Amino acid sequence: MEDLVIRDAEVVDGSGADSYRADGVVDDGRIVSIVREAAAAGCQRPRATRELDAEGLVLAPGFIDMHAHSDLALLRDPDHSAKAAQGVTLEVLGQDGLSYAPVDDRTLAEVRRAITGWNGDGDDIDFDWRSVGEYLDRLDRGTAVNAAYLIPQGTVRALVVGWEDREATPAELDRMRRLVAEGLEQGAVGMSSGLTYTPGMYAKDAELTELCRVVARYDGYYCPHHRSYGAGALEAYAEMVALTREAGCALHLAHATMNFGVNEGRAPLLLDLLDGALAAGADISLDTYPYTPGCTTLAALLPSWASEGGPEVVLARLRDEGSAERIRHHMETVGSDGCHGVPVEWDTIEISGVGRPELGGYVGERVDGWATARRLLLADELGTTILQHVGHEENVRAIMRHRVHTGGSDGILQGTKPHPRAYGTFPEYLGRYVRELGVLSLEECVAHLTSRPAARLRLPDRGLVREGYRADLVLFDPRTVAAGSTYDNPRRLPTGIPHVLVDGRFVIEDGRRTDVLAGRAVRRTPAP
């Protein structure tokens, strides 16, 4: 007898097609049959060891978070309700060009320091890996949800070139190519960049193109946090489209927003650019989160020249009065490349987290100027995270309607007051943008969150409710599903998502996290 029958569910299968009523049967981690109501009317209904009454609930594929920062959270937090309770069954890690493989001892220490604000300092983690394959093996010991991995180009550059602003030598470029190829052979799904973060931002287009050629040979995709989301945003998007066209590589645009005052109402220009490229045969997709503020580290706003050399050198520049004044001038007058070419408007910067407990009084406060920002950067040793209130709702809605759009939380789980997108992205889409605002139909929205990302990841048996597919599934109430997280209470869990299954096993049951750790690394089988 099969393991589970989900009885009388409204199936939204992820394809975008109309929903239908059916029983779904799960066995040994896969969907073994789907019996529609009409077919069941005159025959015996399926039976299983366990039956779940899903009357009034939607049965959908598990959601795929195309932009996650759970690289260490999955290892330190077996519960991981931040994502599991949203219905997420697969996260894509290694984002924005900085993560923890491939590394050597030196690079690991540098990267840990550089992205403490994203993932914590990692003192509670046994870093018993160095290669991409070893990191994926570590995930295979069991996690709350599944995870795929992008090779972080900035980490690769740090390993080979260091944190200096210079071109790679031919020998260094050859080594970077080999590291990218090895990571793809070991199961990575593509490569990411953070082109407003050091040291990845020091790579010229020719270097990135060569690495993307390697990614293309393995049928992977390139996922850049491109060079600007503010002044010059359209030019930065066009740069990535042209670069990947030259390399013959698929492109996935990370958190594809149009932020800051200079871009208010300009989303249609971005979409026209993408439509033109798609019509010419480009393979492009993108992800967004359904919120207007962004989230990053306070140190990320510094100009790139000030960040050259790594964290210790940055702190030394901040201590030096002359260098600090030059930094201030670039940030407040010129427009730092770290702040997307836009002069910092301090009243848009809210402190969301600090590394040192004694600085906790800053959390939730807006930064009142450079003197406070400098003091905090030094005292917290660059570990401070921020919300940046610079988005535009009309741009958010326009971009999420596009046919190549997928969902990505960009969820940073660190900090006392993280961005609510970390705990609320997927129910926010379903509750606010489907039920309340009607920006997307339910069937459209589920496709954006399931089959489209699965197609980008080249996963042949995920992203749809279909016979033979993996039983990564979510059941939610379309009348009540909503994000519980808010800016004031960002860690509140969502409502209306009573059941989530990973590999056919309940990780959320009756609205509560079980002790099941069914998640594993999802590896791409590389093309020859």
Short mmCIF file of C-alpha atoms in Angstrom, two decimals:
data_model
loop_
_atom_site.label_atom_id
_atom_site.label_comp_id
_atom_site.label_asym_id
_atom_site.label_seq_id
_atom_site.Cartn_x
_atom_site.Cartn_y
_atom_site.Cartn_z
CA MET A 1 0.00 0.00 0.00
CA GLU A 2 1.22 3.52 -0.81
CA ASP A 3 2.45 5.88 1.91
CA LEU A 4 -0.03 8.76 1.62
CA VAL A 5 -3.14 9.87 -0.21
CA ILE A 6 -4.00 13.56 -0.18
CA ARG A 7 -7.78 13.58 -0.51
CA ASP A 8 -9.98 16.16 -2.28
CA ALA A 9 -7.32 18.82 -2.88
CA GLU A 10 -7.64 21.68 -5.34
CA VAL A 11 -4.58 20.95 -7.46
CA VAL A 12 -2.69 23.95 -8.84
CA ASP A 13 -0.08 21.92 -10.63
CA GLY A 14 2.52 24.59 -11.36
CA SER A 15 2.07 24.63 -15.13
CA GLY A 16 -0.16 27.70 -15.13
CA ALA A 17 -3.16 25.63 -16.24
CA ASP A 18 -6.52 25.85 -14.50
CA SER A 19 -6.82 24.11 -11.16
CA TYR A 20 -8.74 20.88 -10.72
CA ARG A 21 -9.98 18.73 -7.86
CA ALA A 22 -8.15 15.45 -7.30
CA ASP A 23 -6.64 12.91 -4.95
CA GLY A 24 -2.85 12.72 -4.99
CA VAL A 25 -1.01 9.56 -4.00
CA VAL A 26 2.57 9.65 -2.69
CA ASP A 27 4.89 6.69 -2.23
CA ASP A 28 8.63 6.40 -1.66
CA GLY A 29 9.16 10.14 -2.11
CA ARG A 30 7.34 10.50 -5.42
CA ILE A 31 3.88 11.27 -6.74
CA VAL A 32 2.66 7.92 -8.03
CA SER A 33 -0.84 8.85 -9.15
CA ILE A 34 -3.26 11.75 -9.44
CA VAL A 35 -6.92 10.77 -9.62
CA ARG A 36 -9.17 13.59 -10.79
CA GLU A 37 -12.61 13.94 -9.32
CA ALA A 38 -14.34 13.03 -12.55
CA ALA A 39 -12.26 9.87 -12.92
CA ALA A 40 -12.86 8.91 -9.30
CA ALA A 41 -16.63 9.28 -9.51
CA GLY A 42 -17.25 5.83 -10.94
CA CYS A 43 -14.36 3.87 -9.51
CA GLN A 44 -12.74 2.98 -6.25
CA ARG A 45 -10.77 5.87 -4.84
CA PRO A 46 -7.08 5.36 -4.03
CA ARG A 47 -6.10 4.26 -0.55
CA ALA A 48 -2.86 4.48 1.39
CA THR A 49 -1.32 3.92 4.79
CA ARG A 50 -2.23 7.48 5.67
CA GLU A 51 -5.01 9.68 4.33
CA LEU A 52 -4.97 13.49 4.57
CA ASP A 53 -8.22 15.39 4.14
CA ALA A 54 -7.31 18.40 1.99
CA GLU A 55 -10.83 19.79 1.56
CA GLY A 56 -10.51 23.54 0.98
CA LEU A 57 -6.73 23.40 0.48
CA VAL A 58 -4.63 23.96 -2.61
CA LEU A 59 -2.07 21.26 -3.42
CA ALA A 60 0.90 22.77 -5.27
CA PRO A 61 4.53 21.91 -5.93
CA GLY A 62 6.90 23.05 -3.21
CA PHE A 63 8.14 26.59 -3.75
CA ILE A 64 11.68 27.21 -5.03
CA ASP A 65 13.53 30.17 -3.55
CA MET A 66 15.78 31.28 -6.38
CA HIS A 67 17.81 33.65 -4.22
CA ALA A 68 18.55 32.49 -0.68
CA HIS A 69 21.24 33.31 1.86
CA SER A 70 20.87 30.15 3.96
CA ASP A 71 24.38 28.87 3.24
CA LEU A 72 25.16 28.45 6.95
CA ALA A 73 21.61 28.66 8.34
CA LEU A 74 20.75 25.26 6.87
CA LEU A 75 23.67 23.79 8.81
CA ARG A 76 23.19 25.58 12.12
CA ASP A 77 19.38 25.54 12.34
CA PRO A 78 17.75 22.13 11.77
CA ASP A 79 14.34 23.73 12.31
CA HIS A 80 14.72 26.36 9.55
CA SER A 81 11.06 27.32 9.81
CA ALA A 82 11.90 30.65 8.22
CA LYS A 83 11.72 28.86 4.88
CA ALA A 84 9.97 25.55 5.55
CA ALA A 85 6.89 27.26 6.99
CA GLN A 86 6.57 29.33 3.80
CA GLY A 87 6.24 26.19 1.69
CA VAL A 88 9.79 26.44 0.38
CA THR A 89 11.21 23.00 -0.44
CA LEU A 90 14.32 24.09 -2.38
CA GLU A 91 16.68 27.05 -1.93
CA VAL A 92 19.42 28.23 -4.29
CA LEU A 93 22.55 29.18 -2.32
CA GLY A 94 25.93 30.67 -3.19
CA GLN A 95 24.42 34.00 -4.19
CA ASP A 96 25.88 37.42 -4.97
CA GLY A 97 29.32 36.05 -5.69
CA LEU A 98 30.31 35.30 -2.09
CA SER A 99 29.99 32.00 -0.26
CA TYR A 100 32.08 29.32 1.38
CA ALA A 101 33.26 27.04 -1.45
CA PRO A 102 35.63 26.67 -3.18
CA VAL A 103 38.11 28.01 -0.63
CA ASP A 104 41.43 27.42 1.04
CA ASP A 105 42.07 28.29 4.67
CA ARG A 106 43.03 31.88 3.93
CA THR A 107 40.08 32.58 1.67
CA LEU A 108 37.61 30.94 4.02
CA ALA A 109 38.70 33.23 6.86
CA GLU A 110 38.43 36.28 4.60
CA VAL A 111 35.02 35.37 3.24
CA ARG A 112 33.66 34.58 6.70
CA ARG A 113 34.71 38.06 7.79
CA ALA A 114 33.38 39.77 4.67
CA ILE A 115 29.85 38.32 4.85
CA THR A 116 29.33 38.09 8.59
CA GLY A 117 26.35 40.40 8.10
CA TRP A 118 24.71 37.88 5.76
CA ASN A 119 25.35 34.62 7.59
CA GLY A 120 26.96 35.28 10.96
CA ASP A 121 30.63 34.74 11.62
CA GLY A 122 30.33 30.95 11.52
CA ASP A 123 31.96 30.31 14.90
CA ASP A 124 29.23 27.72 15.50
CA ILE A 125 29.95 25.86 12.24
CA ASP A 126 32.47 23.10 11.61
CA PHE A 127 33.88 24.14 8.26
CA ASP A 128 34.93 20.62 7.32
CA TRP A 129 34.79 21.29 3.57
CA ARG A 130 36.83 23.27 1.07
CA SER A 131 35.47 22.25 -2.35
CA VAL A 132 31.98 22.67 -3.81
CA GLY A 133 31.46 18.91 -3.78
CA GLU A 134 32.42 18.66 -0.11
CA TYR A 135 29.98 21.44 0.79
CA LEU A 136 27.18 19.64 -1.07
CA ASP A 137 28.15 16.42 0.72
CA ARG A 138 27.76 18.28 4.01
CA LEU A 139 24.20 19.29 3.02
CA ASP A 140 23.50 15.65 2.19
CA ARG A 141 23.73 14.76 5.87
CA GLY A 142 20.21 16.16 6.16
CA THR A 143 18.66 19.61 6.20
CA ALA A 144 15.16 21.05 6.58
CA VAL A 145 14.76 21.70 2.84
CA ASN A 146 16.68 20.92 -0.34
CA ALA A 147 19.43 23.20 -1.63
CA ALA A 148 21.20 23.89 -4.92
CA TYR A 149 24.44 25.85 -5.16
CA LEU A 150 25.91 28.52 -7.42
CA ILE A 151 29.69 28.86 -7.66
CA PRO A 152 30.45 32.32 -6.19
CA GLN A 153 32.66 34.20 -8.65
CA GLY A 154 33.85 36.67 -6.00
CA THR A 155 35.06 33.82 -3.80
CA VAL A 156 36.82 32.23 -6.76
CA ARG A 157 38.53 35.55 -7.48
CA ALA A 158 39.51 35.98 -3.83
CA LEU A 159 41.03 32.49 -3.86
CA VAL A 160 43.05 33.06 -7.03
CA VAL A 161 43.68 36.81 -7.33
CA GLY A 162 42.99 38.12 -3.83
CA TRP A 163 41.05 41.27 -2.90
CA GLU A 164 43.00 43.68 -5.11
CA ASP A 165 41.49 45.82 -7.86
CA ARG A 166 43.46 44.53 -10.82
CA GLU A 167 43.04 42.34 -13.86
CA ALA A 168 43.76 38.64 -13.53
CA THR A 169 46.86 37.35 -15.26
CA PRO A 170 46.40 34.68 -17.97
CA ALA A 171 47.52 32.01 -15.51
CA GLU A 172 45.09 33.27 -12.87
CA LEU A 173 42.24 33.31 -15.37
CA ASP A 174 43.08 29.72 -16.36
CA ARG A 175 42.93 28.68 -12.71
CA MET A 176 39.59 30.43 -12.21
CA ARG A 177 38.22 28.63 -15.26
CA ARG A 178 39.34 25.30 -13.79
CA LEU A 179 37.74 26.07 -10.41
CA VAL A 180 34.44 26.95 -12.05
CA ALA A 181 34.54 23.79 -14.16
CA GLU A 182 35.34 21.66 -11.10
CA GLY A 183 32.46 23.16 -9.17
CA LEU A 184 30.04 22.48 -12.00
CA GLU A 185 31.33 18.92 -12.34
CA GLN A 186 30.76 18.46 -8.60
CA GLY A 187 27.11 19.52 -8.88
CA ALA A 188 26.77 23.31 -8.88
CA VAL A 189 23.95 24.63 -11.06
CA GLY A 190 25.74 27.74 -12.28
CA MET A 191 27.76 30.75 -11.17
CA SER A 192 26.84 33.92 -9.29
CA SER A 193 28.49 37.34 -9.09
CA GLY A 194 28.17 40.30 -6.78
CA LEU A 195 29.28 43.16 -9.00
CA THR A 196 28.78 45.82 -6.35
CA TYR A 197 30.66 43.68 -3.79
CA THR A 198 34.40 43.20 -3.52
CA PRO A 199 36.34 41.42 -4.88
CA GLY A 200 33.91 40.23 -7.58
CA MET A 201 33.26 43.78 -8.76
CA TYR A 202 36.91 44.12 -9.81
CA ALA A 203 36.41 41.64 -12.65
CA LYS A 204 36.09 43.23 -16.07
CA ASP A 205 33.57 41.96 -18.59
CA ALA A 206 36.20 40.04 -20.53
CA GLU A 207 37.05 38.00 -17.41
CA LEU A 208 33.38 37.37 -16.61
CA THR A 209 32.71 36.35 -20.20
CA GLU A 210 35.46 33.73 -20.08
CA LEU A 211 34.04 32.25 -16.88
CA CYS A 212 30.54 32.29 -18.36
CA ARG A 213 31.81 30.31 -21.36
CA VAL A 214 32.74 27.57 -18.90
CA VAL A 215 29.30 27.75 -17.29
CA ALA A 216 27.68 27.48 -20.72
CA ARG A 217 29.66 24.33 -21.56
CA TYR A 218 28.06 22.63 -18.58
CA ASP A 219 24.57 23.96 -19.40
CA GLY A 220 24.56 26.06 -16.24
CA TYR A 221 23.40 29.64 -15.81
CA TYR A 222 24.93 32.92 -14.73
CA CYS A 223 23.25 34.79 -11.88
CA PRO A 224 24.72 38.27 -11.46
CA HIS A 225 23.94 40.88 -8.88
CA HIS A 226 24.89 43.36 -11.55
CA ARG A 227 26.83 46.61 -11.30
CA SER A 228 23.98 48.98 -10.44
CA TYR A 229 20.37 48.93 -9.33
CA GLY A 230 20.29 52.74 -9.13
CA ALA A 231 21.98 55.23 -11.44
CA GLY A 232 22.91 53.29 -14.54
CA ALA A 233 20.62 50.36 -13.72
CA LEU A 234 19.39 49.90 -17.30
CA GLU A 235 22.95 50.05 -18.61
CA ALA A 236 23.96 47.44 -16.02
CA TYR A 237 21.15 45.11 -17.09
CA ALA A 238 22.10 45.61 -20.75
CA GLU A 239 25.73 44.82 -19.89
CA MET A 240 24.75 41.43 -18.45
CA VAL A 241 22.51 40.63 -21.43
CA ALA A 242 25.33 41.43 -23.86
CA LEU A 243 27.96 39.59 -21.83
CA THR A 244 25.99 36.35 -21.64
CA ARG A 245 25.02 36.59 -25.30
CA GLU A 246 28.73 36.78 -26.15
CA ALA A 247 29.44 33.79 -23.89
CA GLY A 248 26.45 31.76 -25.09
CA CYS A 249 25.33 31.41 -21.48
CA ALA A 250 21.88 31.39 -19.88
CA LEU A 251 21.21 34.46 -17.70
CA HIS A 252 19.21 34.75 -14.49
CA LEU A 253 18.98 38.28 -13.12
CA ALA A 254 19.12 38.32 -9.32
CA HIS A 255 16.60 40.43 -7.36
CA ALA A 256 15.77 42.27 -10.57
CA THR A 257 14.56 45.52 -9.06
CA MET A 258 14.57 49.13 -10.26
CA ASN A 259 15.36 51.07 -7.09
CA PHE A 260 16.20 54.60 -5.94
CA GLY A 261 14.53 57.82 -7.02
CA VAL A 262 16.18 57.85 -10.43
CA ASN A 263 14.26 54.69 -11.42
CA GLU A 264 10.74 55.50 -10.28
CA GLY A 265 8.31 54.26 -12.95
CA ARG A 266 11.09 52.86 -15.17
CA ALA A 267 10.31 49.14 -14.90
CA PRO A 268 8.73 49.11 -18.40
CA LEU A 269 12.10 50.14 -19.85
CA LEU A 270 13.76 47.14 -18.22
CA LEU A 271 11.03 44.81 -19.45
CA ASP A 272 11.33 46.19 -22.99
CA LEU A 273 15.06 45.46 -22.87
CA LEU A 274 14.42 41.89 -21.75
CA ASP A 275 11.64 41.34 -24.29
CA GLY A 276 13.96 42.42 -27.09
CA ALA A 277 16.67 40.04 -25.94
CA LEU A 278 14.19 37.17 -25.53
CA ALA A 279 12.81 37.78 -29.02
CA ALA A 280 16.38 37.57 -30.34
CA GLY A 281 16.78 34.13 -28.76
CA ALA A 282 18.39 34.89 -25.40
CA ASP A 283 17.77 32.50 -22.49
CA ILE A 284 16.86 34.89 -19.65
CA SER A 285 14.96 34.65 -16.38
CA LEU A 286 14.85 36.78 -13.24
CA ASP A 287 13.72 36.75 -9.64
CA THR A 288 12.22 39.34 -7.30
CA TYR A 289 10.78 39.60 -3.81
CA PRO A 290 7.39 41.32 -3.23
CA TYR A 291 8.64 44.23 -1.12
CA THR A 292 10.07 47.67 -1.81
CA PRO A 293 13.05 48.01 0.61
CA GLY A 294 16.32 46.24 -0.03
CA CYS A 295 18.62 44.63 2.50
CA THR A 296 22.40 44.42 2.60
CA THR A 297 25.32 45.27 4.85
CA LEU A 298 26.28 48.81 5.82
CA ALA A 299 29.80 48.13 4.55
CA ALA A 300 28.42 47.30 1.10
CA LEU A 301 27.64 50.99 0.57
CA LEU A 302 31.31 51.95 0.70
CA PRO A 303 33.04 52.83 -2.59
CA SER A 304 34.95 49.97 -4.15
CA TRP A 305 38.32 51.67 -3.82
CA ALA A 306 37.74 51.87 -0.05
CA SER A 307 36.99 48.13 0.10
CA GLU A 308 40.06 47.00 -1.85
CA GLY A 309 42.36 44.72 0.09
CA GLY A 310 39.87 43.01 2.38
CA PRO A 311 38.19 43.76 5.70
CA GLU A 312 41.26 44.70 7.77
CA VAL A 313 42.40 47.25 5.19
CA VAL A 314 38.88 48.70 5.03
CA LEU A 315 38.85 49.20 8.80
CA ALA A 316 42.24 50.88 8.64
CA ARG A 317 40.94 53.34 6.04
CA LEU A 318 37.91 54.09 8.21
CA ARG A 319 40.18 54.86 11.17
CA ASP A 320 42.29 57.26 9.12
CA GLU A 321 40.73 60.76 9.13
CA GLY A 322 41.85 61.65 5.62
CA SER A 323 40.64 58.41 4.07
CA ALA A 324 37.39 58.56 6.02
CA GLU A 325 36.70 62.06 4.71
CA ARG A 326 37.33 60.91 1.14
CA ILE A 327 34.92 57.99 1.70
CA ARG A 328 32.28 60.38 3.05
CA HIS A 329 32.64 62.65 0.03
CA HIS A 330 32.13 59.77 -2.38
CA MET A 331 29.16 58.42 -0.46
CA GLU A 332 27.34 61.71 0.13
CA THR A 333 28.30 63.82 -2.90
CA VAL A 334 29.70 61.78 -5.79
CA GLY A 335 27.60 58.64 -5.45
CA SER A 336 29.43 55.51 -4.35
CA ASP A 337 29.51 52.54 -6.72
CA GLY A 338 28.76 50.47 -3.61
CA CYS A 339 25.50 52.43 -3.35
CA HIS A 340 24.72 51.93 -7.04
CA GLY A 341 26.07 55.29 -8.13
CA VAL A 342 23.57 57.22 -6.03
CA PRO A 343 24.54 59.53 -3.15
CA VAL A 344 23.50 57.93 0.12
CA GLU A 345 20.30 59.30 1.62
CA TRP A 346 20.91 58.46 5.25
CA ASP A 347 17.26 58.69 6.25
CA THR A 348 16.54 55.66 4.01
CA ILE A 349 19.04 53.49 5.94
CA GLU A 350 17.62 51.48 8.85
CA ILE A 351 19.86 49.30 11.01
CA SER A 352 18.48 45.75 10.98
CA GLY A 353 21.21 43.83 12.78
CA VAL A 354 24.57 44.13 14.50
CA GLY A 355 27.27 41.60 15.24
CA ARG A 356 28.14 42.92 18.69
CA PRO A 357 25.40 42.75 21.34
CA GLU A 358 26.46 46.02 22.97
CA LEU A 359 25.44 47.83 19.77
CA GLY A 360 21.88 46.49 19.90
CA GLY A 361 20.45 49.93 20.63
CA TYR A 362 21.06 50.91 17.01
CA VAL A 363 18.71 48.22 15.67
CA GLY A 364 15.53 49.71 14.23
CA GLU A 365 17.01 53.20 14.09
CA ARG A 366 17.67 55.25 10.97
CA VAL A 367 21.25 56.38 10.40
CA ASP A 368 21.51 60.12 11.03
CA GLY A 369 24.67 60.72 9.00
CA TRP A 370 28.20 59.69 8.11
CA ALA A 371 29.60 60.15 11.62
CA THR A 372 27.20 57.54 13.00
CA ALA A 373 27.73 55.19 10.05
CA ARG A 374 31.51 55.38 10.44
CA ARG A 375 31.34 54.82 14.18
CA LEU A 376 29.11 51.79 13.70
CA LEU A 377 31.23 50.29 10.91
CA LEU A 378 34.29 50.45 13.14
CA ALA A 379 32.64 49.27 16.35
CA ASP A 380 30.86 46.37 14.64
CA GLU A 381 33.86 45.51 12.43
CA LEU A 382 31.75 45.75 9.24
CA GLY A 383 29.16 43.25 10.54
CA THR A 384 26.14 45.59 10.50
CA THR A 385 23.14 44.80 8.29
CA ILE A 386 20.67 47.38 7.02
CA LEU A 387 17.33 47.86 5.32
CA GLN A 388 17.46 50.41 2.52
CA HIS A 389 14.06 51.99 1.89
CA VAL A 390 14.51 52.94 -1.77
CA GLY A 391 12.03 50.85 -3.80
CA HIS A 392 8.89 51.66 -5.81
CA GLU A 393 5.69 49.62 -5.63
CA GLU A 394 4.72 50.17 -9.27
CA ASN A 395 8.07 48.73 -10.37
CA VAL A 396 7.63 45.71 -8.07
CA ARG A 397 4.22 44.91 -9.55
CA ALA A 398 5.25 45.42 -13.17
CA ILE A 399 8.28 43.14 -12.94
CA MET A 400 6.47 40.31 -11.13
CA ARG A 401 4.00 40.06 -14.01
CA HIS A 402 6.68 39.27 -16.58
CA ARG A 403 6.65 35.84 -18.19
CA VAL A 404 10.22 34.96 -17.12
CA HIS A 405 9.76 36.09 -13.51
CA THR A 406 10.41 33.74 -10.57
CA GLY A 407 10.32 34.23 -6.81
CA GLY A 408 13.41 34.80 -4.70
CA SER A 409 13.43 35.97 -1.10
CA ASP A 410 16.99 37.31 -0.93
CA GLY A 411 16.35 36.45 2.71
CA ILE A 412 19.11 37.39 5.13
CA LEU A 413 18.30 35.56 8.35
CA GLN A 414 20.87 37.33 10.52
CA GLY A 415 20.18 40.30 12.73
CA THR A 416 17.72 41.28 15.40
CA LYS A 417 15.35 42.86 12.89
CA PRO A 418 15.84 41.21 9.49
CA HIS A 419 13.89 42.12 6.38
CA PRO A 420 10.43 40.47 6.56
CA ARG A 421 11.02 38.93 3.13
CA ALA A 422 13.18 36.27 4.82
CA TYR A 423 10.11 34.83 6.55
CA GLY A 424 7.32 36.08 4.29
CA THR A 425 8.13 36.24 0.56
CA PHE A 426 6.07 33.29 -0.69
CA PRO A 427 2.89 33.79 1.40
CA GLU A 428 3.14 37.51 0.60
CA TYR A 429 2.89 36.67 -3.09
CA LEU A 430 -0.10 34.39 -2.50
CA GLY A 431 -1.93 36.48 0.06
CA ARG A 432 -1.31 40.06 -0.96
CA TYR A 433 -0.54 39.98 -4.68
CA VAL A 434 -2.93 37.16 -5.63
CA ARG A 435 -5.87 37.29 -3.22
CA GLU A 436 -5.91 40.94 -2.15
CA LEU A 437 -4.59 42.84 -5.17
CA GLY A 438 -5.19 40.43 -8.09
CA VAL A 439 -1.85 41.32 -9.67
CA LEU A 440 -1.43 37.63 -10.56
CA SER A 441 -3.93 34.80 -10.76
CA LEU A 442 -3.35 31.92 -8.38
CA GLU A 443 -2.34 29.57 -11.21
CA GLU A 444 0.08 32.16 -12.65
CA CYS A 445 1.65 32.86 -9.30
CA VAL A 446 2.23 29.22 -8.45
CA ALA A 447 3.91 28.73 -11.84
CA HIS A 448 6.23 31.66 -11.07
CA LEU A 449 7.22 30.01 -7.79
CA THR A 450 7.56 26.39 -8.97
CA SER A 451 7.84 25.23 -12.57
CA ARG A 452 9.64 28.30 -13.89
CA PRO A 453 12.49 28.09 -11.39
CA ALA A 454 12.65 24.31 -11.83
CA ALA A 455 13.06 24.85 -15.56
CA ARG A 456 15.84 27.37 -15.00
CA LEU A 457 17.60 24.86 -12.74
CA ARG A 458 17.11 22.15 -15.39
CA LEU A 459 15.40 19.86 -12.89
CA PRO A 460 13.39 17.27 -14.81
CA ASP A 461 11.30 15.92 -11.92
CA ARG A 462 10.49 18.95 -9.76
CA GLY A 463 8.26 21.98 -10.03
CA LEU A 464 5.01 20.28 -11.09
CA VAL A 465 2.34 18.12 -9.51
CA ARG A 466 2.73 15.27 -11.97
CA GLU A 467 2.95 11.51 -11.74
CA GLY A 468 6.57 10.43 -11.37
CA TYR A 469 7.69 13.78 -9.97
CA ARG A 470 9.29 14.17 -6.56
CA ALA A 471 6.83 14.71 -3.76
CA ASP A 472 8.07 18.14 -2.73
CA LEU A 473 4.63 19.60 -2.05
CA VAL A 474 2.82 22.35 -0.21
CA LEU A 475 -0.81 22.54 0.91
CA PHE A 476 -2.18 25.99 1.66
CA ASP A 477 -5.53 27.69 2.19
CA PRO A 478 -5.97 30.31 -0.54
CA ARG A 479 -8.50 32.17 1.64
CA THR A 480 -6.16 32.72 4.57
CA VAL A 481 -2.55 32.32 3.39
CA ALA A 482 -0.60 35.38 4.42
CA ALA A 483 2.82 36.52 5.54
CA GLY A 484 2.96 36.86 9.29
CA SER A 485 6.24 38.75 9.18
CA THR A 486 6.21 42.54 9.30
CA TYR A 487 8.86 45.21 9.57
CA ASP A 488 8.14 45.46 13.29
CA ASN A 489 7.92 41.68 13.84
CA PRO A 490 9.96 40.16 11.00
CA ARG A 491 10.32 36.63 12.42
CA ARG A 492 6.61 35.88 12.73
CA LEU A 493 5.69 32.77 10.73
CA PRO A 494 3.04 32.76 7.99
CA THR A 495 -0.54 31.62 8.30
CA GLY A 496 -2.59 29.37 6.04
CA ILE A 497 0.15 26.85 5.15
CA PRO A 498 -0.66 23.76 7.24
CA HIS A 499 1.40 21.12 5.39
CA VAL A 500 4.74 21.00 3.58
CA LEU A 501 6.38 17.82 2.31
CA VAL A 502 9.98 17.29 1.23
CA ASP A 503 10.66 14.01 -0.54
CA GLY A 504 7.20 12.81 0.53
CA ARG A 505 7.84 13.44 4.24
CA PHE A 506 6.11 16.09 6.34
CA VAL A 507 8.45 18.88 7.41
CA ILE A 508 5.44 21.04 8.33
CA GLU A 509 2.40 19.14 9.62
CA ASP A 510 -0.77 20.82 10.89
CA GLY A 511 1.13 24.10 10.88
CA ARG A 512 4.03 22.90 13.04
CA ARG A 513 7.60 21.99 12.22
CA THR A 514 8.35 18.27 12.58
CA ASP A 515 11.81 16.87 13.29
CA VAL A 516 12.18 15.56 9.72
CA LEU A 517 15.39 16.50 7.89
CA ALA A 518 14.55 15.30 4.40
CA GLY A 519 16.44 18.01 2.54
CA ARG A 520 19.49 17.17 0.47
CA ALA A 521 21.82 18.83 -2.02
CA VAL A 522 20.22 19.04 -5.46
CA ARG A 523 23.00 18.54 -7.99
CA ARG A 524 22.82 19.22 -11.67
CA THR A 525 24.16 16.44 -13.87
CA PRO A 526 26.54 18.45 -16.06
CA ALA A 527 26.25 18.33 -19.82
CA PRO A 528 29.24 16.85 -21.68
#
